[in-house]
Coordinates of C-alpha atoms and ligand atoms in Angstrom, one line a residue:
M1 CA -50.7 -0.3 -20.0
S2 CA -47.2 -0.1 -21.2
S3 CA -45.7 -1.6 -18.1
G4 CA -45.4 -5.1 -19.7
K5 CA -41.6 -5.0 -19.7
K6 CA -41.4 -4.0 -16.1
E7 CA -43.8 -6.8 -15.2
A8 CA -41.8 -9.4 -17.1
I9 CA -39.1 -9.2 -14.5
A10 CA -41.4 -9.1 -11.5
P11 CA -41.5 -12.4 -9.6
L12 CA -44.0 -14.9 -10.8
V13 CA -46.1 -16.5 -8.1
L14 CA -48.2 -19.6 -8.8
L15 CA -51.2 -20.0 -6.5
V16 CA -52.8 -23.4 -6.3
E17 CA -56.0 -23.3 -4.4
D18 CA -59.4 -25.0 -5.1
E19 CA -61.5 -22.8 -2.8
L20 CA -62.8 -19.7 -4.6
A21 CA -62.9 -17.3 -1.7
Q22 CA -59.3 -18.2 -0.6
R23 CA -58.2 -17.9 -4.2
E24 CA -59.7 -14.5 -4.7
L25 CA -58.3 -13.2 -1.4
L26 CA -54.8 -14.4 -2.0
S27 CA -54.8 -13.3 -5.7
Y28 CA -55.7 -9.8 -4.7
N29 CA -52.9 -9.7 -2.1
I30 CA -50.3 -11.2 -4.4
K31 CA -51.1 -8.7 -7.2
S32 CA -51.1 -5.8 -4.7
E33 CA -47.4 -6.7 -3.9
G34 CA -46.6 -6.1 -7.6
Y35 CA -45.9 -9.8 -8.3
R36 CA -47.1 -11.5 -11.4
L37 CA -49.7 -14.3 -10.7
E38 CA -50.8 -17.6 -12.2
V39 CA -53.6 -19.5 -10.7
A40 CA -54.4 -23.2 -10.7
E41 CA -57.5 -24.8 -9.2
D42 CA -56.2 -28.3 -9.0
G43 CA -53.0 -30.4 -8.9
D44 CA -53.0 -31.3 -12.6
E45 CA -53.3 -27.7 -13.7
A46 CA -50.6 -26.7 -11.2
L47 CA -48.1 -29.3 -12.7
L48 CA -48.9 -28.0 -16.2
L49 CA -48.4 -24.4 -15.3
V50 CA -45.2 -25.1 -13.5
A51 CA -43.8 -26.7 -16.6
E52 CA -44.9 -23.9 -18.9
E53 CA -44.2 -20.8 -16.7
Q54 CA -41.4 -21.7 -14.3
P55 CA -42.8 -19.7 -11.4
D56 CA -40.4 -18.2 -8.8
L57 CA -42.6 -19.4 -5.9
I58 CA -45.6 -21.7 -5.4
I59 CA -48.3 -21.3 -2.8
L60 CA -49.8 -24.7 -2.7
D61 CA -52.9 -25.9 -0.9
W62 CA -52.6 -29.3 0.6
M63 CA -56.2 -30.5 0.0
L64 CA -56.9 -30.4 -3.7
P65 CA -59.1 -32.5 -5.9
N66 CA -57.4 -35.3 -7.9
V67 CA -53.7 -34.8 -7.4
S68 CA -53.2 -33.6 -3.8
G69 CA -50.9 -30.7 -2.9
I70 CA -48.5 -33.0 -1.2
E71 CA -48.3 -35.1 -4.3
V72 CA -47.7 -32.1 -6.5
C73 CA -44.9 -31.0 -4.1
R74 CA -43.3 -34.4 -4.1
R75 CA -43.3 -34.6 -7.9
L76 CA -41.9 -31.1 -8.3
K77 CA -39.1 -31.8 -5.7
V78 CA -37.9 -34.9 -7.5
K79 CA -37.5 -33.2 -10.9
D80 CA -34.2 -31.4 -11.6
T81 CA -36.0 -28.7 -13.6
T82 CA -38.4 -27.8 -10.8
K83 CA -36.9 -28.8 -7.5
H84 CA -35.4 -25.4 -6.9
I85 CA -38.8 -23.7 -6.9
P86 CA -39.7 -22.8 -3.3
I87 CA -43.1 -24.0 -2.1
I88 CA -45.3 -22.7 0.7
M89 CA -47.8 -25.3 1.7
L90 CA -51.2 -24.2 2.9
T91 CA -53.2 -26.6 5.1
A92 CA -56.1 -27.0 7.4
R93 CA -54.2 -29.7 9.2
S94 CA -52.3 -28.6 12.2
E95 CA -51.0 -31.9 13.6
E96 CA -47.3 -32.1 14.1
A97 CA -47.0 -35.3 12.1
D98 CA -48.6 -33.6 9.1
R99 CA -46.3 -30.7 9.4
V100 CA -43.3 -33.0 9.5
R101 CA -44.6 -34.9 6.5
G102 CA -45.1 -31.6 4.6
L103 CA -41.6 -30.5 5.2
E104 CA -40.2 -33.9 4.4
T105 CA -41.8 -33.7 1.0
G106 CA -39.6 -30.7 0.4
A107 CA -42.0 -27.8 1.1
D108 CA -39.9 -24.8 2.1
D109 CA -42.5 -23.4 4.4
Y110 CA -45.8 -24.4 5.9
V111 CA -48.8 -22.3 6.9
V112 CA -51.8 -23.6 8.8
K113 CA -55.3 -22.4 7.9
P114 CA -56.9 -20.2 9.0
Y115 CA -53.8 -18.1 8.5
S116 CA -53.2 -14.4 8.6
V117 CA -52.8 -13.1 5.0
S118 CA -50.2 -10.5 6.1
E119 CA -48.1 -13.2 7.7
L120 CA -48.3 -15.4 4.6
M121 CA -47.3 -12.4 2.4
A122 CA -44.4 -11.8 4.8
R123 CA -43.3 -15.4 4.2
V124 CA -43.7 -14.9 0.5
R125 CA -41.5 -11.8 0.6
N126 CA -38.8 -13.5 2.6
I127 CA -38.5 -16.4 0.2
L128 CA -38.5 -14.1 -2.9
R129 CA -35.8 -12.0 -1.2
R130 CA -33.7 -15.1 -1.3
V131 CA -34.6 -16.4 -4.7
R132 CA -35.2 -13.2 -6.6
P133 CA -33.3 -10.6 -4.7
G134 CA -33.1 -8.0 -7.5
S135 CA -36.8 -8.0 -8.0
V136 CA -37.5 -7.0 -4.4
G137 CA -35.1 -4.1 -4.6
E138 CA -32.0 -5.6 -3.0
I139 CA -28.5 -4.5 -3.9
L140 CA -26.8 -7.3 -5.8
L141 CA -23.0 -7.9 -5.9
Y142 CA -21.0 -10.2 -8.1
G143 CA -17.3 -9.8 -8.3
D144 CA -16.6 -6.1 -8.9
I145 CA -20.1 -5.6 -10.4
C146 CA -22.8 -4.0 -8.3
L147 CA -26.5 -3.6 -9.3
D148 CA -28.8 -1.5 -7.2
A149 CA -32.3 -2.5 -8.4
E150 CA -34.2 0.2 -6.5
R151 CA -32.0 3.0 -7.8
H152 CA -31.6 1.4 -11.2
R153 CA -27.8 1.8 -10.9
V154 CA -25.0 -0.4 -12.0
T155 CA -21.3 0.1 -11.1
R156 CA -18.2 -1.8 -11.8
E157 CA -15.2 -1.3 -9.6
G158 CA -17.2 1.6 -8.1
K159 CA -17.5 3.4 -11.5
K160 CA -21.0 4.1 -12.7
L161 CA -22.0 2.4 -16.0
K162 CA -24.7 3.4 -18.4
L163 CA -27.0 0.5 -19.4
G164 CA -30.2 0.5 -21.5
P165 CA -33.3 -0.9 -19.9
I166 CA -33.0 -4.3 -21.6
E167 CA -29.4 -4.6 -20.7
F168 CA -30.3 -3.6 -17.1
R169 CA -32.9 -6.4 -16.9
L170 CA -30.5 -8.9 -18.5
L171 CA -27.9 -8.1 -15.9
M172 CA -30.4 -8.3 -13.1
T173 CA -31.5 -11.7 -14.3
L174 CA -27.9 -13.0 -14.6
I175 CA -26.6 -11.5 -11.4
E176 CA -29.4 -13.1 -9.3
K177 CA -28.0 -16.5 -10.1
P178 CA -24.3 -16.2 -11.0
G179 CA -23.0 -19.3 -12.6
R180 CA -26.4 -20.5 -13.8
V181 CA -26.6 -21.2 -17.5
W182 CA -29.6 -19.5 -19.1
D183 CA -30.7 -20.6 -22.5
R184 CA -32.0 -17.9 -24.9
E185 CA -35.6 -18.8 -24.5
Q186 CA -35.4 -18.5 -20.7
L187 CA -33.7 -15.1 -21.0
L188 CA -36.3 -14.0 -23.5
S189 CA -39.2 -14.9 -21.3
R190 CA -37.5 -13.3 -18.2
V191 CA -36.3 -10.1 -19.8
W192 CA -38.8 -9.4 -22.6
G193 CA -41.8 -11.4 -21.2
R194 CA -43.3 -14.6 -22.5
D195 CA -45.6 -13.1 -25.1
A196 CA -43.0 -10.8 -26.6
D197 CA -42.6 -11.0 -30.3
V198 CA -38.8 -11.2 -30.2
D199 CA -36.3 -13.4 -32.0
T200 CA -33.8 -15.3 -29.9
R201 CA -31.1 -13.6 -31.9
T202 CA -32.2 -10.4 -30.3
V203 CA -30.9 -11.9 -27.0
D204 CA -27.4 -12.2 -28.6
V205 CA -27.5 -8.6 -29.7
H206 CA -28.4 -7.3 -26.2
V207 CA -25.9 -9.6 -24.5
G208 CA -23.3 -8.1 -26.8
R209 CA -24.4 -4.6 -25.7
L210 CA -24.3 -5.6 -22.0
R211 CA -20.8 -7.0 -22.4
K212 CA -19.7 -3.8 -24.0
A213 CA -21.2 -1.7 -21.3
L214 CA -19.6 -3.8 -18.5
G215 CA -16.2 -3.7 -20.2
K216 CA -16.3 0.1 -20.8
N217 CA -13.6 0.7 -18.2
G218 CA -11.7 -2.6 -18.8
G219 CA -12.0 -5.6 -16.6
K220 CA -12.7 -9.2 -17.5
N221 CA -15.6 -10.1 -19.7
P222 CA -18.0 -11.5 -17.0
I223 CA -20.5 -13.1 -19.4
R224 CA -19.6 -16.6 -20.6
T225 CA -21.1 -17.9 -23.8
V226 CA -22.1 -21.5 -23.4
R227 CA -21.9 -23.0 -26.8
G228 CA -25.2 -24.4 -28.1
T229 CA -27.0 -23.2 -25.0
G230 CA -26.8 -19.6 -23.9
Y231 CA -25.1 -17.4 -21.4
S232 CA -23.9 -17.3 -17.8
L233 CA -22.6 -14.7 -15.5
D234 CA -19.3 -16.2 -14.6
L235 CA -16.0 -14.6 -13.6
E236 CA -14.5 -17.9 -12.4
D237 CA -12.5 -19.2 -15.4
Ligands
CA1 CA1 -58.4 -27.1 -0.6

C-alpha cells in the first residue's frame, strides 16, 4: 500500500492489555477507525513503547503483570515528556474508591469492564478530537490561518493557498499545537513517518516552502525558527 504518508499523520493509539481476547477485539476496532496502533502486553513494554513512539493516546488496562497499569500511569504523569499524553484506564474494579484513585493518578478517563466497545471508541474519539483535532477532520484556526483537514484546504485571511502534501501535513502538525516547539526528528516522524528514509535537512527545505506558501499574499511569517532545536507556529512575537 502506498498510504504510508497518510498513515503517518493518523493518531497513534497505544493499547496496553494482557488479555489476548480483549487485545484482539480492541486492536480491530482501533484500526477500523483509521488510527495507527501499537500494542503492549505488560507495563514494561508499555513504558518502552511510550518513550519510543510518543503515542497520542493510551488505553491502559489496570491489572497487568509486573508493572501495574496504575503504576504505568503514575510514572507517565510525573514525566514532563509524557504527562501530556491522555490515558484511558480500563479496569474490572468498579468501586468508587478505585475510580477516584485512578483519576488521582492522572488518568484522563476511566472505563469499567465489561465495557461497551462502541462507548470506549466514542471516548477515544472525544479525546483525540481535543489532542489531535486536525487528524479527526476538524477545522483548525490560528491567527488568520485556517486549515480544513477534511477538505484539504488552507486559507490565510480568507484567501486560498496552494500547499504541497508535505507542506499540508507540516502545517497540520504545527497548527494542532501552536506555540509548541517541535524538533526536526519529531516533525520527521509525524509528517514523513518513523521509518521514512529522510534527512532532517529535508525538514528545513519543506518548512521553507511552507513559509513561502503562507506568505504568498503577505502577512507575518508565522513559523518561528528555534535555534538549535526546530520550529514552532507562533505569531506572538
Ligand atoms: Ca488485565
